[in-house]
Coordinates of C-alpha atoms in Angstrom, one line a residue:
M287 CA -0.1 0.1 0.0
H288 CA 3.1 2.0 -0.3
Y289 CA 1.5 4.7 -3.2
Q290 CA -2.1 4.2 -2.3
K291 CA -2.2 7.4 0.2
S292 CA -0.9 9.6 -3.0
L293 CA -2.9 7.7 -5.8
P294 CA -4.5 10.5 -7.6
R295 CA -7.7 11.1 -7.8
L296 CA -9.9 9.4 -11.1
P297 CA -11.1 13.2 -12.8
I298 CA -14.4 13.1 -14.3
P299 CA -14.1 14.6 -17.8
K300 CA -15.2 17.6 -18.8
L301 CA -18.9 18.2 -20.0
E302 CA -18.0 18.6 -23.9
D303 CA -15.2 16.2 -24.2
T304 CA -17.7 13.5 -22.9
I305 CA -20.2 14.5 -25.9
K306 CA -17.4 14.7 -28.4
R307 CA -15.9 11.4 -27.6
Y308 CA -20.1 10.4 -27.5
L309 CA -20.9 11.1 -30.8
A310 CA -18.3 10.4 -32.0
A311 CA -18.1 6.8 -31.0
Q312 CA -22.1 6.8 -32.6
R313 CA -20.9 7.8 -35.4
P314 CA -19.8 4.4 -37.6
L315 CA -23.3 2.8 -35.4
L316 CA -26.0 5.0 -37.3
D317 CA -27.5 7.1 -40.1
D318 CA -27.5 9.7 -41.4
D319 CA -30.7 10.7 -40.0
Q320 CA -30.0 8.3 -37.1
F321 CA -26.8 10.4 -36.7
S322 CA -28.6 13.7 -36.2
T323 CA -30.7 12.8 -34.0
T324 CA -28.6 12.0 -31.5
E325 CA -25.8 14.8 -32.3
K326 CA -29.1 17.2 -31.2
L327 CA -30.3 15.2 -28.2
A328 CA -26.9 15.5 -27.4
R329 CA -26.2 19.0 -27.9
D330 CA -29.6 19.3 -25.9
F331 CA -28.6 17.7 -23.2
E332 CA -25.1 19.0 -22.8
N333 CA -26.0 22.7 -22.9
G334 CA -29.0 22.5 -20.8
V335 CA -29.5 19.9 -17.6
G336 CA -26.1 17.6 -18.6
K337 CA -24.5 20.8 -17.2
Q338 CA -27.0 21.3 -13.9
M339 CA -26.0 17.2 -14.0
H340 CA -22.4 17.0 -14.0
A341 CA -22.2 20.2 -11.6
E342 CA -23.8 17.3 -8.9
L343 CA -21.7 14.8 -9.9
V344 CA -18.4 17.5 -9.2
A345 CA -19.4 18.3 -6.7
Q346 CA -20.8 14.7 -4.7
D347 CA -16.9 13.6 -6.1
K348 CA -15.1 16.9 -4.0
Q349 CA -17.6 15.6 -0.9
N350 CA -16.3 11.7 -1.8
K351 CA -12.2 12.9 -1.2
H352 CA -11.3 9.1 -0.7
T353 CA -13.1 7.2 -3.9
S354 CA -13.8 7.7 -7.2
Y355 CA -16.8 9.2 -8.5
I356 CA -17.7 5.3 -10.0
S357 CA -17.1 2.9 -7.2
A358 CA -20.5 3.5 -5.7
P359 CA -21.9 3.3 -8.1
W360 CA -20.4 0.6 -10.5
F361 CA -20.5 -2.0 -6.9
D362 CA -24.1 -0.8 -7.3
M363 CA -24.3 -1.9 -11.0
Y364 CA -22.7 -4.9 -10.7
L365 CA -24.6 -6.0 -6.6
S366 CA -28.4 -5.2 -8.4
A367 CA -27.8 -7.1 -11.2
R368 CA -30.0 -10.2 -10.7
D369 CA -29.3 -12.0 -13.8
S370 CA -27.1 -15.2 -12.7
V371 CA -23.8 -14.9 -12.3
V372 CA -23.0 -17.9 -14.6
L373 CA -22.4 -16.7 -17.8
N374 CA -23.4 -13.2 -17.3
F375 CA -20.8 -12.0 -15.3
N376 CA -18.4 -15.2 -14.4
P377 CA -14.9 -14.8 -16.1
F378 CA -12.2 -17.2 -16.4
M379 CA -8.6 -17.2 -17.3
S380 CA -6.9 -20.5 -16.8
F381 CA -3.2 -21.5 -16.3
N382 CA -0.5 -22.6 -18.5
P383 CA 0.9 -25.6 -17.4
D384 CA 3.8 -27.2 -14.7
P385 CA 6.4 -26.5 -17.1
K386 CA 8.0 -29.6 -15.0
T387 CA 5.3 -32.6 -17.0
E388 CA 5.5 -34.6 -13.8
Y389 CA 4.5 -31.5 -12.4
N390 CA 0.5 -32.0 -13.9
N391 CA -1.0 -34.7 -11.6
Q392 CA -4.1 -33.1 -9.7
L393 CA -2.7 -33.6 -6.2
V394 CA -0.1 -32.1 -6.4
R395 CA -0.9 -29.0 -8.1
A396 CA -3.4 -28.7 -6.3
T397 CA -1.0 -28.6 -3.1
N398 CA 1.1 -26.5 -4.4
M399 CA -0.9 -24.0 -5.8
V400 CA -2.7 -23.8 -2.1
A401 CA 0.1 -23.8 -0.3
S402 CA 1.0 -20.7 -2.7
A403 CA -2.6 -19.0 -2.3
V404 CA -1.5 -19.1 1.3
R405 CA 2.2 -17.2 0.8
F406 CA 0.2 -14.4 -1.4
M407 CA -2.6 -14.0 1.4
K408 CA 0.4 -13.7 4.1
T409 CA 2.7 -12.0 1.7
L410 CA -0.3 -9.1 1.5
R411 CA -2.2 -8.9 4.7
A412 CA 1.4 -8.3 6.4
G413 CA 2.1 -5.1 4.1
L414 CA 4.8 -6.8 2.2
L415 CA 3.6 -7.1 -1.5
E416 CA 5.3 -5.9 -3.6
P417 CA 3.2 -2.6 -5.3
E418 CA 1.5 -3.2 -8.8
V419 CA 3.3 -0.1 -11.4
F420 CA 2.5 -0.2 -15.3
H421 CA 5.9 0.5 -15.9
L422 CA 6.2 2.4 -18.7
N423 CA 9.8 2.3 -19.0
P424 CA 11.1 -0.4 -16.9
A425 CA 15.2 0.1 -17.1
K426 CA 14.4 2.9 -15.5
S427 CA 11.4 2.5 -13.1
D428 CA 11.6 -1.8 -12.4
T429 CA 15.1 -2.0 -10.6
D430 CA 15.7 -2.2 -8.0
G431 CA 17.5 0.9 -7.2
F432 CA 14.9 2.3 -7.7
K433 CA 12.5 0.2 -5.6
K434 CA 15.1 1.1 -2.2
L435 CA 15.2 4.3 -3.6
I436 CA 11.6 5.1 -2.9
R437 CA 11.2 2.5 0.0
W438 CA 12.7 5.9 1.3
V439 CA 9.7 8.9 0.4
P440 CA 6.6 8.3 2.6
S441 CA 3.5 7.1 1.5
S442 CA 2.0 10.2 1.1
L443 CA 4.8 11.8 -1.5
S444 CA 5.9 8.4 -3.3
W445 CA 3.6 8.3 -6.7
Y446 CA 5.0 11.3 -8.0
G447 CA 8.3 9.8 -7.0
A448 CA 7.4 6.8 -9.4
F449 CA 6.6 9.1 -11.6
M450 CA 9.0 11.4 -12.6
V451 CA 10.7 8.1 -13.9
N452 CA 7.9 7.4 -16.0
A453 CA 6.1 4.3 -13.6
Y454 CA 3.1 3.8 -12.7
P455 CA 2.0 2.6 -9.0
L456 CA -2.4 1.2 -10.0
D457 CA -4.7 1.1 -7.0
M458 CA -4.6 -2.1 -4.8
S459 CA -8.0 -1.7 -2.7
Q460 CA -9.6 -5.1 -4.0
Y461 CA -6.5 -6.4 -3.3
F462 CA -8.4 -7.3 0.5
R463 CA -12.0 -8.7 -1.1
L464 CA -9.8 -12.1 -2.6
F465 CA -10.0 -13.6 0.9
N466 CA -12.5 -15.1 3.4
A467 CA -15.1 -13.3 0.9
T468 CA -18.5 -13.6 -1.6
R469 CA -21.1 -12.4 -2.4
I470 CA -24.6 -12.9 -0.6
P471 CA -27.9 -13.0 -2.2
K472 CA -30.0 -10.6 -0.8
Q473 CA -33.0 -9.7 -2.0
G474 CA -33.3 -6.4 -4.3
K475 CA -29.5 -6.2 -4.3
D476 CA -26.5 -9.3 -2.6
E477 CA -24.0 -7.6 -0.4
L478 CA -19.8 -8.3 -0.2
F479 CA -18.8 -10.3 3.2
T480 CA -15.7 -10.7 4.0
N481 CA -13.8 -12.3 7.3
P482 CA -10.5 -12.4 7.5
K483 CA -9.8 -14.0 10.6
G484 CA -11.1 -17.2 9.1
R485 CA -7.9 -20.0 8.4
H486 CA -10.0 -22.5 6.1
L487 CA -9.9 -23.5 2.7
L488 CA -13.5 -24.9 0.8
V489 CA -12.9 -27.6 -1.8
M490 CA -15.6 -29.3 -3.2
R491 CA -16.2 -32.6 -4.5
G492 CA -19.0 -34.2 -6.5
G493 CA -20.3 -31.9 -5.1
N494 CA -19.5 -32.1 -2.3
M495 CA -18.3 -29.6 0.0
Y496 CA -15.4 -30.4 3.0
V497 CA -12.6 -27.4 4.8
F498 CA -10.1 -27.8 6.7
D499 CA -7.8 -25.0 7.9
V500 CA -4.3 -24.0 5.9
M501 CA -3.2 -21.8 9.1
D502 CA -2.3 -22.8 12.6
R503 CA -3.5 -20.7 15.4
D504 CA -0.3 -18.1 14.7
G505 CA -1.5 -17.9 10.9
N506 CA 2.0 -19.9 10.1
L507 CA 1.1 -22.2 6.2
V508 CA 0.3 -25.5 7.8
K509 CA 3.3 -27.9 6.7
P510 CA 1.9 -28.7 3.2
A511 CA 2.5 -32.4 3.1
E512 CA -0.5 -32.9 5.9
I513 CA -2.4 -30.2 3.2
Q514 CA -1.8 -32.7 0.1
A515 CA -2.8 -34.8 2.8
H516 CA -6.0 -33.9 3.3
L517 CA -6.5 -33.5 -0.3
K518 CA -5.8 -37.2 -0.8
H519 CA -8.1 -37.6 2.2
I520 CA -11.4 -35.9 0.2
L521 CA -9.8 -37.0 -3.7
S522 CA -10.7 -40.4 -2.1
D523 CA -13.6 -40.1 -1.0
P524 CA -16.0 -43.1 -1.5
T525 CA -18.2 -40.4 -1.0
P526 CA -21.5 -40.7 -3.9
A527 CA -21.2 -37.2 -5.7
A528 CA -24.0 -35.3 -3.5
A529 CA -27.7 -36.0 -4.8
H530 CA -28.6 -31.9 -4.2
P531 CA -25.4 -30.2 -4.6
L532 CA -26.1 -26.8 -3.4
G533 CA -23.8 -24.9 -5.6
L534 CA -26.3 -24.9 -7.8
L535 CA -27.8 -22.2 -6.1
T536 CA -25.6 -20.3 -6.4
S537 CA -25.8 -20.0 -10.5
E538 CA -29.0 -19.1 -10.0
N539 CA -31.6 -15.6 -10.4
R540 CA -30.1 -13.8 -7.8
D541 CA -33.7 -12.7 -6.0
T542 CA -34.3 -16.5 -5.8
W543 CA -31.3 -17.4 -4.2
A544 CA -31.8 -15.2 -2.0
G545 CA -35.1 -16.8 -1.8
L546 CA -33.8 -19.7 -1.2
R547 CA -31.0 -19.1 1.3
E548 CA -33.7 -17.6 4.0
K549 CA -34.7 -21.2 4.2
L550 CA -31.7 -22.8 4.0
L551 CA -30.5 -20.5 7.9
A552 CA -34.4 -21.2 8.7
K553 CA -33.8 -24.7 8.9
G554 CA -30.2 -24.5 11.0
N555 CA -27.6 -24.2 8.6
G556 CA -26.6 -21.0 9.5
E557 CA -22.6 -21.6 11.1
V558 CA -22.0 -24.1 7.2
L559 CA -22.9 -21.4 5.5
G560 CA -21.0 -18.6 7.3
L561 CA -18.1 -22.2 6.6
V562 CA -18.5 -21.7 3.0
D563 CA -18.9 -17.4 3.0
S564 CA -15.5 -16.4 5.3
A565 CA -13.2 -19.5 3.1
L566 CA -9.8 -18.1 1.9
F567 CA -11.5 -20.1 -0.8
C568 CA -12.3 -22.5 -3.0
L569 CA -10.4 -25.1 -4.2
C570 CA -12.6 -27.4 -7.1
L571 CA -11.7 -30.6 -7.3
D572 CA -12.7 -32.2 -10.6
D573 CA -12.8 -35.5 -11.4
E574 CA -13.1 -35.2 -15.3
S575 CA -9.8 -34.4 -17.7
M576 CA -10.2 -32.1 -20.5
N577 CA -8.7 -32.4 -23.6
D578 CA -8.7 -29.4 -25.9
H579 CA -9.2 -25.7 -26.0
I580 CA -12.5 -25.8 -26.0
H581 CA -13.5 -28.6 -23.4
I582 CA -11.4 -26.7 -21.0
S583 CA -13.0 -23.1 -21.3
H584 CA -16.6 -25.1 -21.2
N585 CA -15.7 -26.0 -17.9
M586 CA -13.3 -23.5 -16.7
L587 CA -16.1 -20.7 -17.3
H588 CA -19.4 -22.9 -16.1
G589 CA -18.5 -26.6 -15.3
D590 CA -21.8 -29.1 -14.9
G591 CA -22.9 -26.5 -12.3
T592 CA -22.5 -29.4 -9.6
N593 CA -18.6 -28.6 -8.2
R594 CA -19.4 -25.0 -7.9
W595 CA -19.6 -21.9 -5.7
Y596 CA -20.1 -19.2 -8.1
D597 CA -20.7 -16.4 -5.2
K598 CA -16.8 -17.3 -3.2
S599 CA -14.7 -14.2 -5.0
F600 CA -12.6 -16.9 -7.1
S601 CA -12.5 -20.6 -7.3
I602 CA -9.4 -23.0 -8.6
I603 CA -11.0 -25.3 -10.2
M604 CA -9.0 -28.6 -10.7
A605 CA -9.0 -30.8 -13.0
K606 CA -8.2 -34.7 -12.6
C607 CA -5.8 -34.0 -15.6
G608 CA -3.7 -31.2 -14.1
N609 CA -5.5 -28.6 -15.3
A610 CA -6.5 -25.7 -13.6
A611 CA -7.9 -22.2 -14.2
I612 CA -9.3 -18.8 -11.8
N613 CA -13.1 -19.1 -12.0
F614 CA -13.8 -15.4 -10.1
E615 CA -17.2 -12.9 -8.9
H616 CA -16.7 -9.8 -11.4
S617 CA -18.9 -7.5 -8.4
W618 CA -15.6 -6.9 -6.1
G619 CA -12.8 -6.0 -8.2
D620 CA -11.6 -6.1 -11.4
G621 CA -9.0 -8.8 -13.7
V622 CA -5.5 -5.8 -12.7
A623 CA -6.7 -7.9 -8.8
V624 CA -7.2 -11.5 -9.7
L625 CA -3.8 -11.7 -12.4
R626 CA -1.1 -10.5 -10.0
F627 CA -2.0 -13.5 -7.4
Q628 CA -2.6 -15.1 -10.5
N629 CA 1.8 -14.9 -11.5
E630 CA 2.3 -15.3 -7.8
V631 CA 0.7 -18.2 -7.7
F632 CA 1.9 -19.7 -10.6
K633 CA 5.1 -18.0 -10.5
D634 CA 5.5 -19.2 -7.1
S635 CA 3.6 -22.9 -7.6
T636 CA 6.1 -23.6 -10.4
E637 CA 9.6 -22.1 -9.0
N638 CA 9.3 -23.3 -5.7
P639 CA 7.2 -26.1 -5.3
L640 CA 7.1 -27.4 -1.5
V641 CA 5.7 -30.4 -2.6
N642 CA 7.4 -33.4 -5.5
P643 CA 5.5 -36.0 -7.1
G644 CA 7.3 -38.3 -5.3
S645 CA 6.4 -36.3 -2.0
Q646 CA 4.7 -38.9 0.8
P647 CA 2.0 -36.3 2.4
A648 CA 2.1 -36.4 6.2
A649 CA 0.7 -39.5 8.5
V650 CA -1.7 -37.0 10.1
D651 CA -5.5 -37.9 10.9
S652 CA -6.9 -36.0 8.0
A653 CA -9.9 -38.0 9.4
S654 CA -10.1 -36.1 11.9
A655 CA -9.1 -32.3 10.7
V656 CA -11.0 -32.2 7.1
R657 CA -15.1 -32.1 8.2
K658 CA -17.4 -32.5 5.4
L659 CA -20.4 -30.3 5.4
Q660 CA -23.7 -31.2 6.2
F661 CA -26.5 -29.0 4.9
N662 CA -29.9 -29.5 6.1
L663 CA -32.6 -29.1 3.2
D664 CA -36.7 -29.9 3.3
A665 CA -38.6 -30.6 0.2
E666 CA -38.4 -27.2 -0.8
L667 CA -35.0 -26.7 -0.9
E668 CA -34.1 -29.8 -2.1
N669 CA -36.4 -28.8 -5.2
G670 CA -35.0 -25.5 -5.4
V671 CA -31.7 -28.1 -6.5
I672 CA -33.0 -29.3 -8.9
K673 CA -34.9 -26.0 -10.5
A674 CA -31.5 -24.2 -10.1
K675 CA -29.9 -27.7 -12.5
E676 CA -32.6 -26.8 -14.6
N677 CA -32.1 -23.9 -15.3
F678 CA -28.5 -24.3 -15.0
H679 CA -28.5 -26.5 -18.4
A680 CA -31.6 -24.8 -20.0
A681 CA -28.5 -21.6 -20.1
V682 CA -25.1 -22.7 -21.0
S683 CA -27.3 -25.8 -23.5
K684 CA -27.5 -22.6 -25.5
L685 CA -23.8 -21.2 -25.0
T686 CA -20.6 -22.2 -27.8
I687 CA -17.9 -21.6 -27.6
D688 CA -14.4 -21.7 -30.0
S689 CA -11.0 -20.3 -30.5
M690 CA -8.2 -20.1 -33.3
Q691 CA -4.5 -18.9 -33.1
F692 CA -3.5 -17.2 -35.8
M693 CA 0.5 -18.7 -36.5
K694 CA 1.8 -15.9 -39.3
G695 CA 1.4 -13.1 -37.2
G696 CA 2.2 -11.1 -33.7
K697 CA 3.5 -8.0 -31.7
E698 CA 7.1 -8.6 -32.7
Q699 CA 6.2 -8.1 -36.4
L700 CA 3.0 -5.2 -35.7
K701 CA 5.6 -3.2 -34.0
K702 CA 8.0 -4.0 -36.6
K703 CA 5.4 -1.8 -39.1
K704 CA 5.0 0.8 -36.9
M705 CA 1.5 -0.5 -36.3
S706 CA -0.3 -1.3 -32.7
P707 CA -1.4 -4.9 -31.7
D708 CA -3.9 -4.2 -30.1
A709 CA -5.4 -1.6 -32.5
I710 CA -5.1 -4.7 -35.6
A711 CA -6.5 -7.3 -33.4
Q712 CA -9.7 -4.8 -32.9
L713 CA -9.8 -4.1 -36.6
A714 CA -9.8 -7.4 -37.7
F715 CA -12.5 -8.1 -35.5
Q716 CA -14.5 -5.4 -37.5
M717 CA -14.1 -6.7 -40.0
G718 CA -14.9 -10.0 -39.1
F719 CA -18.3 -9.1 -38.5
L720 CA -18.6 -6.8 -41.7
R721 CA -17.4 -9.6 -43.6
Q722 CA -20.3 -12.4 -41.2
Y723 CA -22.9 -9.6 -41.2
G724 CA -22.2 -6.5 -43.4
Q725 CA -22.7 -4.2 -41.1
T726 CA -20.9 -2.5 -38.2
V727 CA -22.0 -2.3 -34.5
A728 CA -21.3 -1.7 -31.2
T729 CA -18.6 -3.0 -30.0
Y730 CA -16.6 -2.8 -25.7
E731 CA -13.3 -3.0 -24.7
S732 CA -12.5 -2.7 -21.1
C733 CA -9.6 -0.8 -20.2
S734 CA -8.5 -0.6 -16.2
T735 CA -7.7 2.5 -14.7
A736 CA -6.6 0.8 -12.0
A737 CA -4.0 3.5 -12.3
F738 CA -6.1 6.2 -10.1
R739 CA -7.4 5.5 -6.2
H740 CA -10.3 3.5 -6.6
G741 CA -10.7 3.5 -10.3
R742 CA -12.8 0.4 -12.2
T743 CA -12.5 -0.1 -15.8
E744 CA -13.2 2.3 -18.7
T745 CA -15.2 1.2 -22.4
I746 CA -12.6 1.7 -25.4
R747 CA -14.6 1.6 -28.1
P748 CA -13.0 -0.1 -30.8
A749 CA -16.0 0.2 -33.9
T750 CA -14.8 3.9 -35.8
I751 CA -14.8 5.9 -38.2
H752 CA -11.4 4.8 -39.7
T753 CA -12.4 0.9 -38.9
Q754 CA -15.5 1.0 -40.8
R755 CA -13.6 3.4 -43.7
C756 CA -10.9 0.3 -43.5
A757 CA -13.1 -2.8 -43.2
Q758 CA -15.2 -1.8 -45.7
A759 CA -12.3 -1.5 -48.3
F760 CA -10.7 -4.8 -47.4
V761 CA -14.0 -6.7 -47.1
Q762 CA -16.7 -5.4 -49.9
Q763 CA -13.9 -2.8 -52.3
P764 CA -11.1 -6.4 -52.6
G765 CA -10.2 -3.7 -55.5
K766 CA -10.4 -0.3 -55.1
H767 CA -7.1 0.9 -53.2
S768 CA -3.5 0.6 -53.5
V769 CA -1.7 -1.2 -51.3
E770 CA 0.3 2.0 -49.7
Q771 CA -3.7 3.4 -48.9
L772 CA -4.6 0.4 -47.6
I773 CA -1.2 0.5 -45.3
G774 CA -2.8 4.3 -44.5
M775 CA -5.9 2.9 -43.4
L776 CA -3.6 0.7 -40.9
S777 CA -1.2 3.1 -40.0
E778 CA -4.9 5.7 -39.1
C779 CA -6.4 2.7 -37.4
S780 CA -4.3 1.9 -35.5
K781 CA -3.3 5.6 -34.3
Y782 CA -6.8 6.7 -33.8
H783 CA -7.0 3.3 -31.8
G784 CA -3.9 4.2 -29.5
Q785 CA -5.6 7.8 -28.9
L786 CA -8.8 6.1 -27.8
T787 CA -6.9 3.5 -25.6
K788 CA -4.2 6.2 -23.8
E789 CA -7.3 8.0 -23.3
A790 CA -9.6 5.2 -21.2
A791 CA -6.4 4.4 -19.1
M792 CA -6.4 7.7 -18.0
A793 CA -10.1 7.6 -17.6
Q794 CA -10.6 10.2 -20.2
G795 CA -13.5 8.3 -22.1
F796 CA -17.5 8.9 -22.1
D797 CA -18.8 5.9 -20.7
R798 CA -18.8 5.4 -16.8
H799 CA -19.2 9.0 -17.0
L800 CA -22.5 9.1 -18.7
F801 CA -23.5 6.0 -16.1
A802 CA -22.6 7.9 -13.3
M803 CA -25.0 11.1 -14.2
K804 CA -27.8 9.0 -15.0
Y805 CA -27.2 6.5 -11.7
L806 CA -27.0 10.3 -10.0
A807 CA -30.1 11.5 -11.3
N808 CA -32.3 7.8 -10.6
S809 CA -30.7 8.0 -6.7
K810 CA -32.7 11.3 -6.4
G811 CA -35.6 10.5 -8.1
Q812 CA -35.3 12.6 -11.3
A813 CA -36.2 12.8 -14.5
L814 CA -34.4 11.4 -17.1
H815 CA -32.8 13.6 -20.3
S816 CA -34.4 11.8 -24.4
L817 CA -30.8 11.5 -24.4
Y818 CA -30.3 8.2 -21.9
Q819 CA -33.9 7.1 -23.7
D820 CA -32.1 8.1 -27.5
P821 CA -32.4 4.0 -29.0
A822 CA -29.0 5.1 -30.5
Y823 CA -28.2 5.7 -26.3
A824 CA -29.4 1.2 -26.2
A825 CA -28.1 0.6 -29.0
I826 CA -24.1 2.0 -27.8
N827 CA -24.5 0.5 -24.8
H828 CA -26.4 -3.7 -26.2
N829 CA -22.7 -4.5 -26.5
I830 CA -21.9 -7.5 -29.4
L831 CA -18.7 -7.7 -29.9
S832 CA -17.9 -7.4 -26.3
T833 CA -14.4 -8.1 -25.7
S834 CA -11.1 -8.5 -23.4
T835 CA -7.2 -9.3 -23.9
L836 CA -5.1 -10.2 -21.6
T837 CA -1.2 -11.4 -22.1
S838 CA 0.6 -13.2 -18.9
P839 CA 3.3 -15.9 -18.3
A840 CA 0.7 -17.5 -16.0
V841 CA -2.2 -17.6 -18.8
N842 CA -2.8 -20.3 -21.5
L843 CA -6.5 -18.5 -21.9
G844 CA -9.6 -16.7 -20.6
G845 CA -13.1 -16.1 -22.1
F846 CA -16.5 -15.5 -20.7
A847 CA -19.8 -14.9 -22.6
P848 CA -21.4 -12.8 -25.0
V849 CA -23.0 -10.2 -22.9
V850 CA -25.6 -10.6 -25.3
P851 CA -28.6 -12.8 -26.6
D852 CA -26.7 -11.5 -30.2
G853 CA -23.8 -10.6 -29.2
F854 CA -19.9 -12.6 -29.4
G855 CA -17.6 -12.7 -25.9
V856 CA -13.9 -12.0 -27.3
G857 CA -11.5 -13.0 -25.5
Y858 CA -7.9 -12.3 -26.9
G859 CA -4.0 -11.5 -26.5
V860 CA -1.7 -10.5 -29.1
H861 CA 1.6 -12.5 -28.3
D862 CA 4.8 -12.2 -30.3
E863 CA 5.1 -14.3 -32.7
W864 CA 0.8 -15.3 -32.9
I865 CA -2.4 -13.9 -31.5
G866 CA -5.3 -15.9 -30.2
C867 CA -9.1 -16.0 -29.4
N868 CA -11.3 -17.7 -27.6
V869 CA -14.8 -16.9 -27.9
S870 CA -18.9 -17.2 -27.3
S871 CA -21.8 -17.3 -27.9
Y872 CA -26.0 -17.9 -28.2
P873 CA -28.1 -19.6 -30.7
E874 CA -28.5 -15.8 -32.9
R875 CA -24.4 -15.6 -34.0
N876 CA -22.9 -18.6 -35.3
V877 CA -19.0 -18.9 -33.3
H878 CA -17.0 -20.7 -35.7
E879 CA -17.7 -18.6 -39.4
F880 CA -17.1 -15.4 -36.5
L881 CA -13.1 -16.7 -36.5
Q882 CA -13.0 -18.4 -40.3
C883 CA -13.6 -14.7 -41.3
V884 CA -11.9 -13.1 -38.1
H885 CA -9.1 -15.5 -39.0
K886 CA -9.2 -14.5 -42.8
S887 CA -9.1 -9.8 -41.7
L888 CA -5.7 -11.1 -40.6
E889 CA -4.4 -12.4 -43.2
D890 CA -5.5 -9.8 -45.5
I891 CA -4.2 -7.1 -43.1
F892 CA -0.3 -9.0 -42.9
S893 CA 0.1 -9.5 -46.2
V894 CA -0.7 -5.6 -47.1
L895 CA 1.6 -5.3 -44.9
E896 CA 4.1 -7.7 -46.5
G897 CA 3.8 -5.5 -49.1
K898 CA 1.1 -7.7 -51.5
P899 CA -1.8 -6.3 -52.7
L900 CA -5.4 -7.8 -51.8
S901 CA -6.2 -10.8 -53.8

């Protein structure tokens, strides 16, 4: 937390900038008549009600200097949503395999990851975890010398010291909700619960739930050989799979689940539910093996619903074959905190494993150390589980996932050609969608605003007049332009996308600002301006292409479901020599065809960059 006190506050953009950016993002999505209507509404808002709403937002922000203007509305948006967290909110990120293949055994890997996770948690709570910093010039700032120096700078000034060497410390306020934390369903709006006193781990297998302590009374990690013994005990437990696996309830509509949770409490299950909620985290030991990306994605994103507790802040899922992933609940935090945890756990468990394939589990009495949780259910609760199972299967059976690797180039080649790798990937999605469906649609790319105190995310809007023009040239008029003209268009897209990304990272988008003003008006019971009633406002927030990127040495692939029924959920990574996409869709869209179109787009872009005309 060394930089936390001096982190800059999340700025509220100027109203005129927000309107200008909003209209620029709307332009490629609307015809001239529609755009003219939207522009009139936006100008009317900017010169009228919007001025007052903006002033109220600024005044409220001044009274809450400890946080950011987006923090409370964002928590509220997530926690008030009544849809199931499965598919709609929880994403997954899968681990790369351990480079030492024999360590990918389910028991060995689970033991090592649990031990590393507890070590991370202890480092975090002791205040010893190195602050997360985004280095624009790592040679200057990511050095032992700089770290030694900045240690002596007081917290209230430390941010400025980092800023001087082009390093941006990131907000760490979300980290305390990583452990011992759960989302609790309540009627109307859920709550986030944290109890740092819990020393136990929640383990699920076959829908049955177990707990055992992974820390002793003094807060030290239990001997790894004992953790191994307890996990082995659970893996060899002959108890049949749970007849009414309660984890399914966490996949329900939130109000339905809230009602059933009240009934669970009324039936005397308060103590066991307390153990689930306060557990350090959840480890799901799955009995099946995964053979390919698609199978891994389905299992880690949703599974069969029986061996998960989707409300835990995060779960480590460990398949029988040693494939592992993190599935996390999204209201409490964003990818930045989870990815840091995942990177550290991967590094520690692979470089300093505490048990090895030849290790013998400790000779301890696991039968008394491990407690299998027993719930008291009546017919109504059992029916609730049965109904949840039906709803779960109805939802996940509609989801298709497919992945693609483009092997003919990646980050290295694009940088040599002075192109932004992220801009080219996003352009390929625009071209792919245009080739498949003949239109430009609302597109969302998330960007972290963790460079500010209590920042969350801002939206990059990758569909622009530049990508539209370029996509039309490549897809609809392939013979019409010279290679030089096409490269010029690619360069224009790259520059503009780079500008949008910088703006979003500096909290200079339009989405959060418009959202916060709308939220404030709603909370005061004020009528909304017609800008918010405009079909074009609804359409730009109906994100047909929802995209998110990450690359990390620990992560093999990430994924999430579409955010609308007629959308795609696009997880992607631009690697040094290749580009990967993991995409999901519902029946209204064809994901296999979309990926073929994206692949074709990347082939076209790379061949033009090599100076070859479009065929």
